[in-house]
Structures are given as C-alpha cells and as structure tokens.
mmCIF file as Biopython writes it, N, C-alpha, C and O atoms, coordinates in Angstrom:
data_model
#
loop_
_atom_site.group_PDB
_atom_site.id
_atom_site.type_symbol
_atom_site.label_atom_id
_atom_site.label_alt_id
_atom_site.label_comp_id
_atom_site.label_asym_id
_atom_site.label_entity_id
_atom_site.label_seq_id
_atom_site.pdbx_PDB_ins_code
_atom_site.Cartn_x
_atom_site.Cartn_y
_atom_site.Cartn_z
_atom_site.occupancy
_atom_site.B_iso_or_equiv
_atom_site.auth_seq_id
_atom_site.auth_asym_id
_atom_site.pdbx_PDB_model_num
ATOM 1   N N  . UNK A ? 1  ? -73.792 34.038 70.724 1.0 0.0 1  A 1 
ATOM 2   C CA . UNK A ? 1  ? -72.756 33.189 71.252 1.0 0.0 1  A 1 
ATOM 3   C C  . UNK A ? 1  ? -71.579 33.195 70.279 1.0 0.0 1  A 1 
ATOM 4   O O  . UNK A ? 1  ? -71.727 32.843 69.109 1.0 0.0 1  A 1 
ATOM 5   N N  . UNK A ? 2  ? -70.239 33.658 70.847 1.0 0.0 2  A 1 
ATOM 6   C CA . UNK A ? 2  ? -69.287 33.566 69.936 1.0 0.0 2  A 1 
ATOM 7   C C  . UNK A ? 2  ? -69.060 31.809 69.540 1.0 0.0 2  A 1 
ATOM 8   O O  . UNK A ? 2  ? -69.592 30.824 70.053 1.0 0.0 2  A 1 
ATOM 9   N N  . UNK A ? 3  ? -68.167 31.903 68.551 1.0 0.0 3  A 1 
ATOM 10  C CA . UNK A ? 3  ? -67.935 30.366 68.183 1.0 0.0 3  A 1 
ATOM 11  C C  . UNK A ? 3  ? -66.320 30.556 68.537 1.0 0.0 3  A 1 
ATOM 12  O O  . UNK A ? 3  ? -65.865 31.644 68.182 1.0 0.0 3  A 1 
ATOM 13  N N  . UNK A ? 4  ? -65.521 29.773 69.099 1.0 0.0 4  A 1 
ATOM 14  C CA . UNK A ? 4  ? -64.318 29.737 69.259 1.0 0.0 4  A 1 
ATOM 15  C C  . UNK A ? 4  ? -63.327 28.795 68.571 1.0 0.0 4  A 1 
ATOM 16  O O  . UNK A ? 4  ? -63.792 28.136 67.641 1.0 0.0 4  A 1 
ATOM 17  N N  . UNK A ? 5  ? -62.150 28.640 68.851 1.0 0.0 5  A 1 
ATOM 18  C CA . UNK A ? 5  ? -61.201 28.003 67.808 1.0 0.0 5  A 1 
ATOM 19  C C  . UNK A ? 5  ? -60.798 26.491 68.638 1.0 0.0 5  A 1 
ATOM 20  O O  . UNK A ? 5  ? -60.788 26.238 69.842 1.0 0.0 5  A 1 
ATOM 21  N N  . UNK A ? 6  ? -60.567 25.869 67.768 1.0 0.0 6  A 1 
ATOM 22  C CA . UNK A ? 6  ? -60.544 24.221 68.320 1.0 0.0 6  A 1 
ATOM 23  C C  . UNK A ? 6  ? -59.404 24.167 69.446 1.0 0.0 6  A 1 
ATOM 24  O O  . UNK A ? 6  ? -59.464 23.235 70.247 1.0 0.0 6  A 1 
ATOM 25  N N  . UNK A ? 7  ? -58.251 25.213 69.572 1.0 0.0 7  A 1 
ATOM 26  C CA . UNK A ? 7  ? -57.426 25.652 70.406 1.0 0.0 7  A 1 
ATOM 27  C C  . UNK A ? 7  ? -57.574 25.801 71.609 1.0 0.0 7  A 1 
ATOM 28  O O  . UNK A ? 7  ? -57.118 25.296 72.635 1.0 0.0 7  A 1 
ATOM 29  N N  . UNK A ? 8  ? -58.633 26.955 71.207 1.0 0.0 8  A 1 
ATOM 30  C CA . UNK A ? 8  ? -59.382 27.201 72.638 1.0 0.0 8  A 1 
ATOM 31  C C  . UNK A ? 8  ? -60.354 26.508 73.884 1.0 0.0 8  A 1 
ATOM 32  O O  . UNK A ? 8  ? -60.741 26.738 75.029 1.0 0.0 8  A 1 
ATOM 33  N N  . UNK A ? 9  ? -60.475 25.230 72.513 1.0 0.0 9  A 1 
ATOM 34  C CA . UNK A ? 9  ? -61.550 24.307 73.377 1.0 0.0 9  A 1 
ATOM 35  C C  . UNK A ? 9  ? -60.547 23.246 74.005 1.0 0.0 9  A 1 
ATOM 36  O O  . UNK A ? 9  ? -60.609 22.865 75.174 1.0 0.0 9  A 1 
ATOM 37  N N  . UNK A ? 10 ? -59.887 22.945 73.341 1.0 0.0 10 A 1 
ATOM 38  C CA . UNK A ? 10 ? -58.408 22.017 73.428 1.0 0.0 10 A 1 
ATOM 39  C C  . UNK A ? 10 ? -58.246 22.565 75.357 1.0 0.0 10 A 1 
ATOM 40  O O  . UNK A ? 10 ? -58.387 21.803 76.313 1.0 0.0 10 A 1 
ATOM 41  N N  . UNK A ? 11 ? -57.930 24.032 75.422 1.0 0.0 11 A 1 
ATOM 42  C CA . UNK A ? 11 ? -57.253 24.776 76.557 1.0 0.0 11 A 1 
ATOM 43  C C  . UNK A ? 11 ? -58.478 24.449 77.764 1.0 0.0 11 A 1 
ATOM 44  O O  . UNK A ? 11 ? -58.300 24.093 78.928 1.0 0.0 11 A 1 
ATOM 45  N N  . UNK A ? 12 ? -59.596 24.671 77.136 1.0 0.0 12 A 1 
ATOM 46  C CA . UNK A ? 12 ? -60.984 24.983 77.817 1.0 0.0 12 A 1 
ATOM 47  C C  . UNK A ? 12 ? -60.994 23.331 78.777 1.0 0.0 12 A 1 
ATOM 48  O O  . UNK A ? 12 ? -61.033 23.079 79.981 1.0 0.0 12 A 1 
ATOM 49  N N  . UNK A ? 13 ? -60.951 22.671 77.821 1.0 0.0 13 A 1 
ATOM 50  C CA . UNK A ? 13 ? -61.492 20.842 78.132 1.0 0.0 13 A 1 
ATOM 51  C C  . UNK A ? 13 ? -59.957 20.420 78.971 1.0 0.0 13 A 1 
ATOM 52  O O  . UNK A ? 13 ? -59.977 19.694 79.965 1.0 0.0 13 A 1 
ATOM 53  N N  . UNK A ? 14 ? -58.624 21.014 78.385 1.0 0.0 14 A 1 
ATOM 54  C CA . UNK A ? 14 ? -57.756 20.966 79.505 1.0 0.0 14 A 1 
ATOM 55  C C  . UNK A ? 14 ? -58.110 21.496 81.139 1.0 0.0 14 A 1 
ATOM 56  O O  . UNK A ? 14 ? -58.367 20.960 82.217 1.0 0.0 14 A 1 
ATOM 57  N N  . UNK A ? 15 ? -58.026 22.236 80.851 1.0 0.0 15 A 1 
ATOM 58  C CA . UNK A ? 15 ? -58.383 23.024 82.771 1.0 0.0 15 A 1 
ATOM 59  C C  . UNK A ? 15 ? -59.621 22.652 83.307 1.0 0.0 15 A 1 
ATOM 60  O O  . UNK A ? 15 ? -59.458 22.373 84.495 1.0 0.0 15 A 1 
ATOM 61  N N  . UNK A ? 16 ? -60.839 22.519 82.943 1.0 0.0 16 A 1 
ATOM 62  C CA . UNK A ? 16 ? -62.271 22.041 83.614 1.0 0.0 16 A 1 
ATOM 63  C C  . UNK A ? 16 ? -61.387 20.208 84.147 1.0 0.0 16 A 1 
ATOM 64  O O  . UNK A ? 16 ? -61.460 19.767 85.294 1.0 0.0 16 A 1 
ATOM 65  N N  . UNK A ? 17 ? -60.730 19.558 83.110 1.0 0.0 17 A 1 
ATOM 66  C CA . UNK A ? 17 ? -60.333 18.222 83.448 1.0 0.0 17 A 1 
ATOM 67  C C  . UNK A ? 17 ? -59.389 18.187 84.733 1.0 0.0 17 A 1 
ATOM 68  O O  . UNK A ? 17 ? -59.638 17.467 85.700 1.0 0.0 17 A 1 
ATOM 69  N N  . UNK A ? 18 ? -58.302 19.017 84.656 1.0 0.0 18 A 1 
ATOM 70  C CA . UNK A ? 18 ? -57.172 19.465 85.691 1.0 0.0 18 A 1 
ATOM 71  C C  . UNK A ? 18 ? -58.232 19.832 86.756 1.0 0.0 18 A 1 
ATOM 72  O O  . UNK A ? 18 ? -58.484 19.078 87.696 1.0 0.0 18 A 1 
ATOM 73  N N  . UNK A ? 19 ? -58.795 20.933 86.583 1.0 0.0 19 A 1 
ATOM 74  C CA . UNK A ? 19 ? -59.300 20.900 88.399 1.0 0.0 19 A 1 
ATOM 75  C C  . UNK A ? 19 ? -60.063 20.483 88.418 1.0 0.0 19 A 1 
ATOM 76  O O  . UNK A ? 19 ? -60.452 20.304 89.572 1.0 0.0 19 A 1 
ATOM 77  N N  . UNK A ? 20 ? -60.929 19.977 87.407 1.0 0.0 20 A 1 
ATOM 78  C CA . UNK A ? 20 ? -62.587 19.524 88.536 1.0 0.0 20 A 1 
ATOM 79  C C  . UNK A ? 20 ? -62.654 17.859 88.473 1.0 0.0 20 A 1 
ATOM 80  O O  . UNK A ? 20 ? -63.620 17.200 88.856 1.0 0.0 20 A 1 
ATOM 81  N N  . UNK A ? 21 ? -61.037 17.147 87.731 1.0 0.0 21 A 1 
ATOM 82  C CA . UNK A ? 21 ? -60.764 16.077 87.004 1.0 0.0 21 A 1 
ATOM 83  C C  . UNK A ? 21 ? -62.366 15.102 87.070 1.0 0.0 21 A 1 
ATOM 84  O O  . UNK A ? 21 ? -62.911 14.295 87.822 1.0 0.0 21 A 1 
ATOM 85  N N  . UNK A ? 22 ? -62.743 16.083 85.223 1.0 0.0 22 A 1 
ATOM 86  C CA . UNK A ? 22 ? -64.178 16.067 84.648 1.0 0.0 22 A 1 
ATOM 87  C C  . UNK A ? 22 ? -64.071 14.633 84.259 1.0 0.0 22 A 1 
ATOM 88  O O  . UNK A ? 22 ? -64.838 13.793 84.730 1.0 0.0 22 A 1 
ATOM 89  N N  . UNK A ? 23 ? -63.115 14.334 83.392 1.0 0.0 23 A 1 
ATOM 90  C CA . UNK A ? 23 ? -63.036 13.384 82.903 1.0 0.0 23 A 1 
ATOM 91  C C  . UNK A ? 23 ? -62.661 11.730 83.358 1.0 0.0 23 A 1 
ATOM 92  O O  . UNK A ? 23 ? -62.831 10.698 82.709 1.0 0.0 23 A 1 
ATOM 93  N N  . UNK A ? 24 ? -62.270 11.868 84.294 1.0 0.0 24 A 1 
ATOM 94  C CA . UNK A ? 24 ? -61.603 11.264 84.923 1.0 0.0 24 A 1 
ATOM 95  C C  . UNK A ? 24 ? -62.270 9.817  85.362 1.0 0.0 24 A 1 
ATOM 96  O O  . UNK A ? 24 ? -61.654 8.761  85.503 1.0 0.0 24 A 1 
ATOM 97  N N  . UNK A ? 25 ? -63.590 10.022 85.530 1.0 0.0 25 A 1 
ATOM 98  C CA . UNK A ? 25 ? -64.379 8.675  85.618 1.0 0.0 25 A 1 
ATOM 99  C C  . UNK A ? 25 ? -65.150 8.172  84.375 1.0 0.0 25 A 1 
ATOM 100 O O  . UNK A ? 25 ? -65.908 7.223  84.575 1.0 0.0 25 A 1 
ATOM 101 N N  . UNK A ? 26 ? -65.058 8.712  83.018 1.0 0.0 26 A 1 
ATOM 102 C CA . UNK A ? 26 ? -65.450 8.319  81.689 1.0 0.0 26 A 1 
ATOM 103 C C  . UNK A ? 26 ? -64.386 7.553  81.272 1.0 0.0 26 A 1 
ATOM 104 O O  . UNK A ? 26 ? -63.214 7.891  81.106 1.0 0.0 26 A 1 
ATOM 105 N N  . UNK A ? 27 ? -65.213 5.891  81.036 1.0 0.0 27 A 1 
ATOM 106 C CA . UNK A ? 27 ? -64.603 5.001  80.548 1.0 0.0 27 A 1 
ATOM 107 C C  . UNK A ? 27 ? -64.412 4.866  78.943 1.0 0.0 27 A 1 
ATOM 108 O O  . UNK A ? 27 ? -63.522 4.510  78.171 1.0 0.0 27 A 1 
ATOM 109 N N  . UNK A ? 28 ? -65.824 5.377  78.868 1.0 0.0 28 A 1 
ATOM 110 C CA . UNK A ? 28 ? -65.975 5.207  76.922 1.0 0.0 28 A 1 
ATOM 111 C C  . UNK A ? 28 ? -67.055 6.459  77.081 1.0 0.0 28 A 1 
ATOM 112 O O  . UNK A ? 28 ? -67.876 6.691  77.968 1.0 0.0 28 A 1 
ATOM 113 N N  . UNK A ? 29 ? -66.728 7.154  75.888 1.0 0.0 29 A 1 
ATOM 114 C CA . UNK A ? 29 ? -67.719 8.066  75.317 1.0 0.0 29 A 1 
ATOM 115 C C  . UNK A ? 29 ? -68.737 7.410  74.119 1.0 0.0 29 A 1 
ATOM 116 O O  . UNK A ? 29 ? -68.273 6.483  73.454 1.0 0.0 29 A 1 
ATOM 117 N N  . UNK A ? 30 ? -69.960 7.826  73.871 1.0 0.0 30 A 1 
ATOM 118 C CA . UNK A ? 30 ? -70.779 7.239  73.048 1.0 0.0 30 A 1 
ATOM 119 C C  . UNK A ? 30 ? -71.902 8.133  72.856 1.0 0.0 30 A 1 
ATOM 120 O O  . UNK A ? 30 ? -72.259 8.929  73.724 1.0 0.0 30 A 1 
ATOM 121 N N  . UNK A ? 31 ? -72.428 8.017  71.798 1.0 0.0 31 A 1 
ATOM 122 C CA . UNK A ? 31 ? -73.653 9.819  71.527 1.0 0.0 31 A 1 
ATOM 123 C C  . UNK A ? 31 ? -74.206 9.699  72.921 1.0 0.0 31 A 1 
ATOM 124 O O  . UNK A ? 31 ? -74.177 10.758 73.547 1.0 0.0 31 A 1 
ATOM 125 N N  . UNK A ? 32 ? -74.624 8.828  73.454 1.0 0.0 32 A 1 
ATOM 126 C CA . UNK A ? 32 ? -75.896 8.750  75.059 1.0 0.0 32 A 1 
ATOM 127 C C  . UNK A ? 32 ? -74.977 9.665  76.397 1.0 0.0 32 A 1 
ATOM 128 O O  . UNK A ? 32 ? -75.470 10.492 77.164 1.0 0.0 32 A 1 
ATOM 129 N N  . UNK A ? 33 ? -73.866 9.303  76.361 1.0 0.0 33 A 1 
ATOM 130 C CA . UNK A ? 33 ? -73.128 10.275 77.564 1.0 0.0 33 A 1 
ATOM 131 C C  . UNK A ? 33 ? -72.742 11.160 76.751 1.0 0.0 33 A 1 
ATOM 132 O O  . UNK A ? 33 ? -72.919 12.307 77.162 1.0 0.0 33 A 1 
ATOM 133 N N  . UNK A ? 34 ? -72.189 11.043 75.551 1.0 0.0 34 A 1 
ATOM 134 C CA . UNK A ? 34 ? -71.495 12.558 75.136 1.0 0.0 34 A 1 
ATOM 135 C C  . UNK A ? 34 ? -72.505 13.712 75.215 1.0 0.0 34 A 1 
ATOM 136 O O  . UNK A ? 34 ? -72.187 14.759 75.780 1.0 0.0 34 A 1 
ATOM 137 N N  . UNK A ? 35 ? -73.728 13.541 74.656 1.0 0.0 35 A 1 
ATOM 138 C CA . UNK A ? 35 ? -74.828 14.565 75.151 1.0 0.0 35 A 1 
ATOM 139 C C  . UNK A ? 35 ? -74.938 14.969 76.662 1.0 0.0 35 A 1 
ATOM 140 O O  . UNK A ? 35 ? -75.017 16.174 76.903 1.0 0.0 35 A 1 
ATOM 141 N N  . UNK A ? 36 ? -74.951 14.120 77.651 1.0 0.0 36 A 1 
ATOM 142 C CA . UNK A ? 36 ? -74.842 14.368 79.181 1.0 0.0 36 A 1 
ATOM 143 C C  . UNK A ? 36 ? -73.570 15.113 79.088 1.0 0.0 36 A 1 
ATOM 144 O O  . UNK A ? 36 ? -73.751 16.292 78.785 1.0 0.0 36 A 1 
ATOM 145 N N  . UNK A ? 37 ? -72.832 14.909 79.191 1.0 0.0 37 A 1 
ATOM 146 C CA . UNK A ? 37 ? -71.653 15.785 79.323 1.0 0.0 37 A 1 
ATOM 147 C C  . UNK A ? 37 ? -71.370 17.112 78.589 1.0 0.0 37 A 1 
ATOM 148 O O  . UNK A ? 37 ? -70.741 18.085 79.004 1.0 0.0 37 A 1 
ATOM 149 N N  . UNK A ? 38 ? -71.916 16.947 77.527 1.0 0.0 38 A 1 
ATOM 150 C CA . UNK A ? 38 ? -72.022 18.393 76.783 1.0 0.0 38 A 1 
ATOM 151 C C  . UNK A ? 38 ? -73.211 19.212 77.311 1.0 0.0 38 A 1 
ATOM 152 O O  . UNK A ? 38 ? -73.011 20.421 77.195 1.0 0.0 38 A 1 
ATOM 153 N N  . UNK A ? 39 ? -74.367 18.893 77.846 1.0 0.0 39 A 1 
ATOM 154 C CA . UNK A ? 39 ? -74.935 19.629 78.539 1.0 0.0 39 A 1 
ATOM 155 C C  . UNK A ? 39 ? -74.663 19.896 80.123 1.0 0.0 39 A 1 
ATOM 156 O O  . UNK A ? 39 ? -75.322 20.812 80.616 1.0 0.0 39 A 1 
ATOM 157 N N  . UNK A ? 40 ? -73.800 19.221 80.938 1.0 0.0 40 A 1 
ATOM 158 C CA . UNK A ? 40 ? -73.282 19.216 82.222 1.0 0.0 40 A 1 
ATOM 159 C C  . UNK A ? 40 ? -72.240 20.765 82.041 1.0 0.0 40 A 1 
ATOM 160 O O  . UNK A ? 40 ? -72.267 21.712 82.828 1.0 0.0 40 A 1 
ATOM 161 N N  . UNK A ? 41 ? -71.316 20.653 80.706 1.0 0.0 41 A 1 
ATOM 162 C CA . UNK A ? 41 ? -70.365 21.809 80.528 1.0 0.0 41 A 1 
ATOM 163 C C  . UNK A ? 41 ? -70.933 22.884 80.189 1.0 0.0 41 A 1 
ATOM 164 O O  . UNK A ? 41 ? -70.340 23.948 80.364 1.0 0.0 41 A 1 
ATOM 165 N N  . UNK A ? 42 ? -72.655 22.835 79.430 1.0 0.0 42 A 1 
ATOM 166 C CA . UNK A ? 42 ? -73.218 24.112 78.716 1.0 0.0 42 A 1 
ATOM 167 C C  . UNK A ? 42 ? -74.053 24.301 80.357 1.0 0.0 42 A 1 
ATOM 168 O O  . UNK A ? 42 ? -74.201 25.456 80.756 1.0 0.0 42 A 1 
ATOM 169 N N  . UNK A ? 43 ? -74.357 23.611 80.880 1.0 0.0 43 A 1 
ATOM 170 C CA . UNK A ? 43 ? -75.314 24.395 82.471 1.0 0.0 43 A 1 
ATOM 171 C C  . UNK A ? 43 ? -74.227 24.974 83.902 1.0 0.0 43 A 1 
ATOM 172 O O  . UNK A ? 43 ? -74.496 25.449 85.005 1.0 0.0 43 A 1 
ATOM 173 N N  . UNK A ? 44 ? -73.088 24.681 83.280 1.0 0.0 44 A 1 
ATOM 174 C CA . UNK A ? 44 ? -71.867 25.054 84.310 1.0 0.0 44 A 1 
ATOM 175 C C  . UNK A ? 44 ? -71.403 26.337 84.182 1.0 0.0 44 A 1 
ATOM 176 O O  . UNK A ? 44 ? -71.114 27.131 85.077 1.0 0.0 44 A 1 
ATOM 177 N N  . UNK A ? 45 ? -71.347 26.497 82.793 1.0 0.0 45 A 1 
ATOM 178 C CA . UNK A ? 45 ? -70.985 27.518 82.045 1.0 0.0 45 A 1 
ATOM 179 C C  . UNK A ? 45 ? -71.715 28.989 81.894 1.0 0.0 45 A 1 
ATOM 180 O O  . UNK A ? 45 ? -71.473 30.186 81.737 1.0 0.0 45 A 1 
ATOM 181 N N  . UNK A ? 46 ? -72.744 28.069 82.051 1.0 0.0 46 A 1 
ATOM 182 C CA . UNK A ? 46 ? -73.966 29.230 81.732 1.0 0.0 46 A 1 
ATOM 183 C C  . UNK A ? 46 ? -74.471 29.941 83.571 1.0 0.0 46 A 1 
ATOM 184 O O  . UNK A ? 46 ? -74.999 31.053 83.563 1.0 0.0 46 A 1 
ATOM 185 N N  . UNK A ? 47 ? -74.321 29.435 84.582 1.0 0.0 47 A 1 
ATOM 186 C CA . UNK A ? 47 ? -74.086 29.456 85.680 1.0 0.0 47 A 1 
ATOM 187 C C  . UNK A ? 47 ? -73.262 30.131 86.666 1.0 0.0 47 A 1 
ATOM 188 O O  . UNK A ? 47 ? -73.615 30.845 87.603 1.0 0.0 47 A 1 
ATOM 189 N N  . UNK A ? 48 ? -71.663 29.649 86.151 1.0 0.0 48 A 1 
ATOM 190 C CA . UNK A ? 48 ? -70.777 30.771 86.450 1.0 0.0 48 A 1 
ATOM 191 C C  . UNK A ? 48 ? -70.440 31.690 85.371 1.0 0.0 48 A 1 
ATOM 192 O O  . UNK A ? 48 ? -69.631 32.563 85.687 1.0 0.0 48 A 1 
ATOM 193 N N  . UNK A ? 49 ? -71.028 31.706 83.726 1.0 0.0 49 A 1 
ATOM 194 C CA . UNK A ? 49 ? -70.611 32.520 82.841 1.0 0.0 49 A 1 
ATOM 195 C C  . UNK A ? 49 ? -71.308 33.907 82.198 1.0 0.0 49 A 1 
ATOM 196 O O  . UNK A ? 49 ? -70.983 34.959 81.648 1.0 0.0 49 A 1 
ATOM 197 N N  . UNK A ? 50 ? -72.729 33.026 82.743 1.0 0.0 50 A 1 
ATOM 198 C CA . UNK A ? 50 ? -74.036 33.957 82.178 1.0 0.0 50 A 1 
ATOM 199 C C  . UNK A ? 50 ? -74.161 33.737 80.683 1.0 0.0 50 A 1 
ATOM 200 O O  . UNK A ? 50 ? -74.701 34.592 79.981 1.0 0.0 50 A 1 
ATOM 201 N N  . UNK A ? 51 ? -73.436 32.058 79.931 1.0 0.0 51 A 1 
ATOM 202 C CA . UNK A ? 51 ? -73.333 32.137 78.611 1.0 0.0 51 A 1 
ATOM 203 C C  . UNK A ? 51 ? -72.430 30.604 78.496 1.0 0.0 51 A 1 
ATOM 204 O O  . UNK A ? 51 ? -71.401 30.152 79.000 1.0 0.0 51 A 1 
ATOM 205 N N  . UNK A ? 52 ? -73.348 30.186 77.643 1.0 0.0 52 A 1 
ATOM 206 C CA . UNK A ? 52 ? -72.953 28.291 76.983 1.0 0.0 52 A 1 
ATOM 207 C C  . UNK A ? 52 ? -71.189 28.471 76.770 1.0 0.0 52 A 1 
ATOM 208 O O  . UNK A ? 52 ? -70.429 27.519 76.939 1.0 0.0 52 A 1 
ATOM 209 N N  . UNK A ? 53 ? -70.727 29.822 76.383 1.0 0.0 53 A 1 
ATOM 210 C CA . UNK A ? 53 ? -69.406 29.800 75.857 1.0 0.0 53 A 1 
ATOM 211 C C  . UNK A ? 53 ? -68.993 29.022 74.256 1.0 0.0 53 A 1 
ATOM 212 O O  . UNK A ? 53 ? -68.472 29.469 73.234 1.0 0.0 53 A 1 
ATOM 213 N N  . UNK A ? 54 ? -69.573 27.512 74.690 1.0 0.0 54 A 1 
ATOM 214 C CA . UNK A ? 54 ? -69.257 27.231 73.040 1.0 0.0 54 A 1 
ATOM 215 C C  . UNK A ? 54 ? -70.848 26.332 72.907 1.0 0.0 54 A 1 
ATOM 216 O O  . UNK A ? 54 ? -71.666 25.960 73.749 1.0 0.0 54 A 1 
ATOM 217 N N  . UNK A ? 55 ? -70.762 26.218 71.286 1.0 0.0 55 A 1 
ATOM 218 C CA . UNK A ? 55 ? -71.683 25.765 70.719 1.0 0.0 55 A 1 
ATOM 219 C C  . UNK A ? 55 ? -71.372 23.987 70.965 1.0 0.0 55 A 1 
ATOM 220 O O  . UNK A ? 55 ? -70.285 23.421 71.080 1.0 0.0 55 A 1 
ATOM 221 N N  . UNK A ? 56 ? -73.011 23.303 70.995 1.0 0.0 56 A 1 
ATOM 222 C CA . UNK A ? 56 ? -73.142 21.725 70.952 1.0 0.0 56 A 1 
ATOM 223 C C  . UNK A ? 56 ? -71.780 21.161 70.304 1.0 0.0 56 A 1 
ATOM 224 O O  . UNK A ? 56 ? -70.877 20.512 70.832 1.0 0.0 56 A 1 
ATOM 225 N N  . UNK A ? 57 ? -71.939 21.631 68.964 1.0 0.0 57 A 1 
ATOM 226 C CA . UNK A ? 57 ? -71.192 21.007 67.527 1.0 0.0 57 A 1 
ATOM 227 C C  . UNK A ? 57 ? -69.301 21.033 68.398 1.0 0.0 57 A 1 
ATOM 228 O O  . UNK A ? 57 ? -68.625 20.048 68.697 1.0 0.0 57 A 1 
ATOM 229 N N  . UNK A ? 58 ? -68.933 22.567 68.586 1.0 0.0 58 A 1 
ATOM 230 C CA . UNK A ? 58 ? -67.730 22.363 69.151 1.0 0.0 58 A 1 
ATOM 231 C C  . UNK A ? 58 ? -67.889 21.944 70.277 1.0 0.0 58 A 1 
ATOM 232 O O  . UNK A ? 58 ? -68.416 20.949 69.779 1.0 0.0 58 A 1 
ATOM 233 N N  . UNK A ? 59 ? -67.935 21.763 71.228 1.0 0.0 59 A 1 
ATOM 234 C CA . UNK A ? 59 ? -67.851 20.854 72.415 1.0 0.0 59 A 1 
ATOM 235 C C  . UNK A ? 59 ? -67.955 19.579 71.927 1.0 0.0 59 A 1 
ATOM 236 O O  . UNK A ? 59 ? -67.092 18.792 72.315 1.0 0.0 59 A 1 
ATOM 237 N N  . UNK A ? 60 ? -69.079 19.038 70.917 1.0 0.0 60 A 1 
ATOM 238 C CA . UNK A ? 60 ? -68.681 17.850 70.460 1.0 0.0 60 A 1 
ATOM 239 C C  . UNK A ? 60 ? -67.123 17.230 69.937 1.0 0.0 60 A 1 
ATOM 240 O O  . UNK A ? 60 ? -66.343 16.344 70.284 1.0 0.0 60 A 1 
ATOM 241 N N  . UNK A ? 61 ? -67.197 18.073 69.101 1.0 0.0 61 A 1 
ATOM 242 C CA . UNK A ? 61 ? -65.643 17.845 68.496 1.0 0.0 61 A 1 
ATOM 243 C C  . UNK A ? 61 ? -64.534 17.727 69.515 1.0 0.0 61 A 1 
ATOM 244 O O  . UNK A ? 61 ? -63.846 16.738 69.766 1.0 0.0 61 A 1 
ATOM 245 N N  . UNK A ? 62 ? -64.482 19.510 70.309 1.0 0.0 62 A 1 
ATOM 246 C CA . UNK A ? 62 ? -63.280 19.458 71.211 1.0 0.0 62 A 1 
ATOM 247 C C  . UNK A ? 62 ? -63.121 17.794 72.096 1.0 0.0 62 A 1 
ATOM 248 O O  . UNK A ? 62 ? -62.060 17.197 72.277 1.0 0.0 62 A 1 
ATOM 249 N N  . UNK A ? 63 ? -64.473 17.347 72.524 1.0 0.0 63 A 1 
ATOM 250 C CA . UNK A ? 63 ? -64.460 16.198 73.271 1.0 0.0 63 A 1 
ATOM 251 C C  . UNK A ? 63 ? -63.940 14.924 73.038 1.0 0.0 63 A 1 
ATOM 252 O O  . UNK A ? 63 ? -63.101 14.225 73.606 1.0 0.0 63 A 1 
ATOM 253 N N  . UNK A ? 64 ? -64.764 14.786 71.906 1.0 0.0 64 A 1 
ATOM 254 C CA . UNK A ? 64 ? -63.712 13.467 70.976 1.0 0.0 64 A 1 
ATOM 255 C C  . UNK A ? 64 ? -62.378 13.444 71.225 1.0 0.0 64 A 1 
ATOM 256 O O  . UNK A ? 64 ? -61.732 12.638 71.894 1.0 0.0 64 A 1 
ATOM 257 N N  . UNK A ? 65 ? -61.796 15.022 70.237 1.0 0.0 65 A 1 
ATOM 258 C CA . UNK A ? 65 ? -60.580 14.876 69.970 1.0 0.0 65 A 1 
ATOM 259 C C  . UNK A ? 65 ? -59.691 15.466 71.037 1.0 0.0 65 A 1 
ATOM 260 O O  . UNK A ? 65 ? -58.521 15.712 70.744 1.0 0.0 65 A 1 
ATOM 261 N N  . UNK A ? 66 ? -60.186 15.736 72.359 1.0 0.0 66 A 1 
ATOM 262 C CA . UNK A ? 66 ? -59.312 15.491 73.866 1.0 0.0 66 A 1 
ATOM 263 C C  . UNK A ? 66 ? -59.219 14.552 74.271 1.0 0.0 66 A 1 
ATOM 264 O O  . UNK A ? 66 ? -58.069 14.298 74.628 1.0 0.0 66 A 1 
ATOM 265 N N  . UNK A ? 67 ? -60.284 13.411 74.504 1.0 0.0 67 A 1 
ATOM 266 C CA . UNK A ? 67 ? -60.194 11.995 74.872 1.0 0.0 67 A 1 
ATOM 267 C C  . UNK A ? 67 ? -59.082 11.337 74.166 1.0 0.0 67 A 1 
ATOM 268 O O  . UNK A ? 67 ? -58.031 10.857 74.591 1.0 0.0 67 A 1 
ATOM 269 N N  . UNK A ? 68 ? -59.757 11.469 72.553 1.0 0.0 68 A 1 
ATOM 270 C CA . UNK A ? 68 ? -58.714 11.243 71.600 1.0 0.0 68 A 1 
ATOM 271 C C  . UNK A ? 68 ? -57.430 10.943 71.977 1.0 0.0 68 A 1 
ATOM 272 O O  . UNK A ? 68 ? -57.027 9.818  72.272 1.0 0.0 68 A 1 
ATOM 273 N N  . UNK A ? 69 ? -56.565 12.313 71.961 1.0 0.0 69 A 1 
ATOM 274 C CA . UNK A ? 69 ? -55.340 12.916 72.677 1.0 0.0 69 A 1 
ATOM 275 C C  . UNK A ? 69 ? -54.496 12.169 73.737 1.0 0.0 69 A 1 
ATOM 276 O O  . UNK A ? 69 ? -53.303 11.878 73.660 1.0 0.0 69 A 1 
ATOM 277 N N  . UNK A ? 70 ? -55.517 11.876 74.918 1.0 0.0 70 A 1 
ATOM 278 C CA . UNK A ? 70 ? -55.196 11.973 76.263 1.0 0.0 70 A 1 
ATOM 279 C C  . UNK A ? 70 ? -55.755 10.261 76.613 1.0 0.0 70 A 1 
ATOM 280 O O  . UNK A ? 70 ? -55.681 9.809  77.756 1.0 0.0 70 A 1 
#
C-alpha cells in the first residue's frame, strides 16, 4: 500500500464529501465513530479500488484535520 501526502488526502476527503456529502451528517467526531468511518472509506475503497488507498494512521489525521478546516 502506497502511503500518500496529507495533500492528497486533504483532495481525497474533499471529493468523497462533495459527492457522496460523507460528512455531512457527523456532528462530532470521537475515536468510537472515527474508526467507523475510517473503515466505511477503507471497504469503499477497497471495492471500487481493489486497494485501502491510504493507511488507518493517514485517514486518521486527514479526518481530523478536514473537519478541522471545514
């Protein structure tokens, strides 16, 4: 599994939000959903990708710091 750049996850967590507006019903993030959701994006991925795309650790991060953001 490649590891990608916080950029890319930034772009990644943009567009899944824009069309499938992922985020959109998360009120608060907290370790108990952030795990649901990081595995909702690694079985989506792996589905239409044939591959997680990014690792637990970055999806963690990218997630925070998009909510963060936005």
């Amino acid at each position: 599994m490649k590891t990608h750049t916080d950029k890319s996850i930034m772009v990644f967590l943009q567009e899944i939000d824009r069309k499938k507006d992922f985020f959109h019903s998360v009120d608060e993030v907290n370790k108990y959903n952030l795990n649901a959701i990081i595995e909702l994006i690694q079985y989506d991925n792996i589905k239409n990708y044939g591959d997680p795309l990014y690792t637990r650790h970055e999806l963690r991060k990218g997630i925070k710091q998009y909510l963060q953001d936005n």
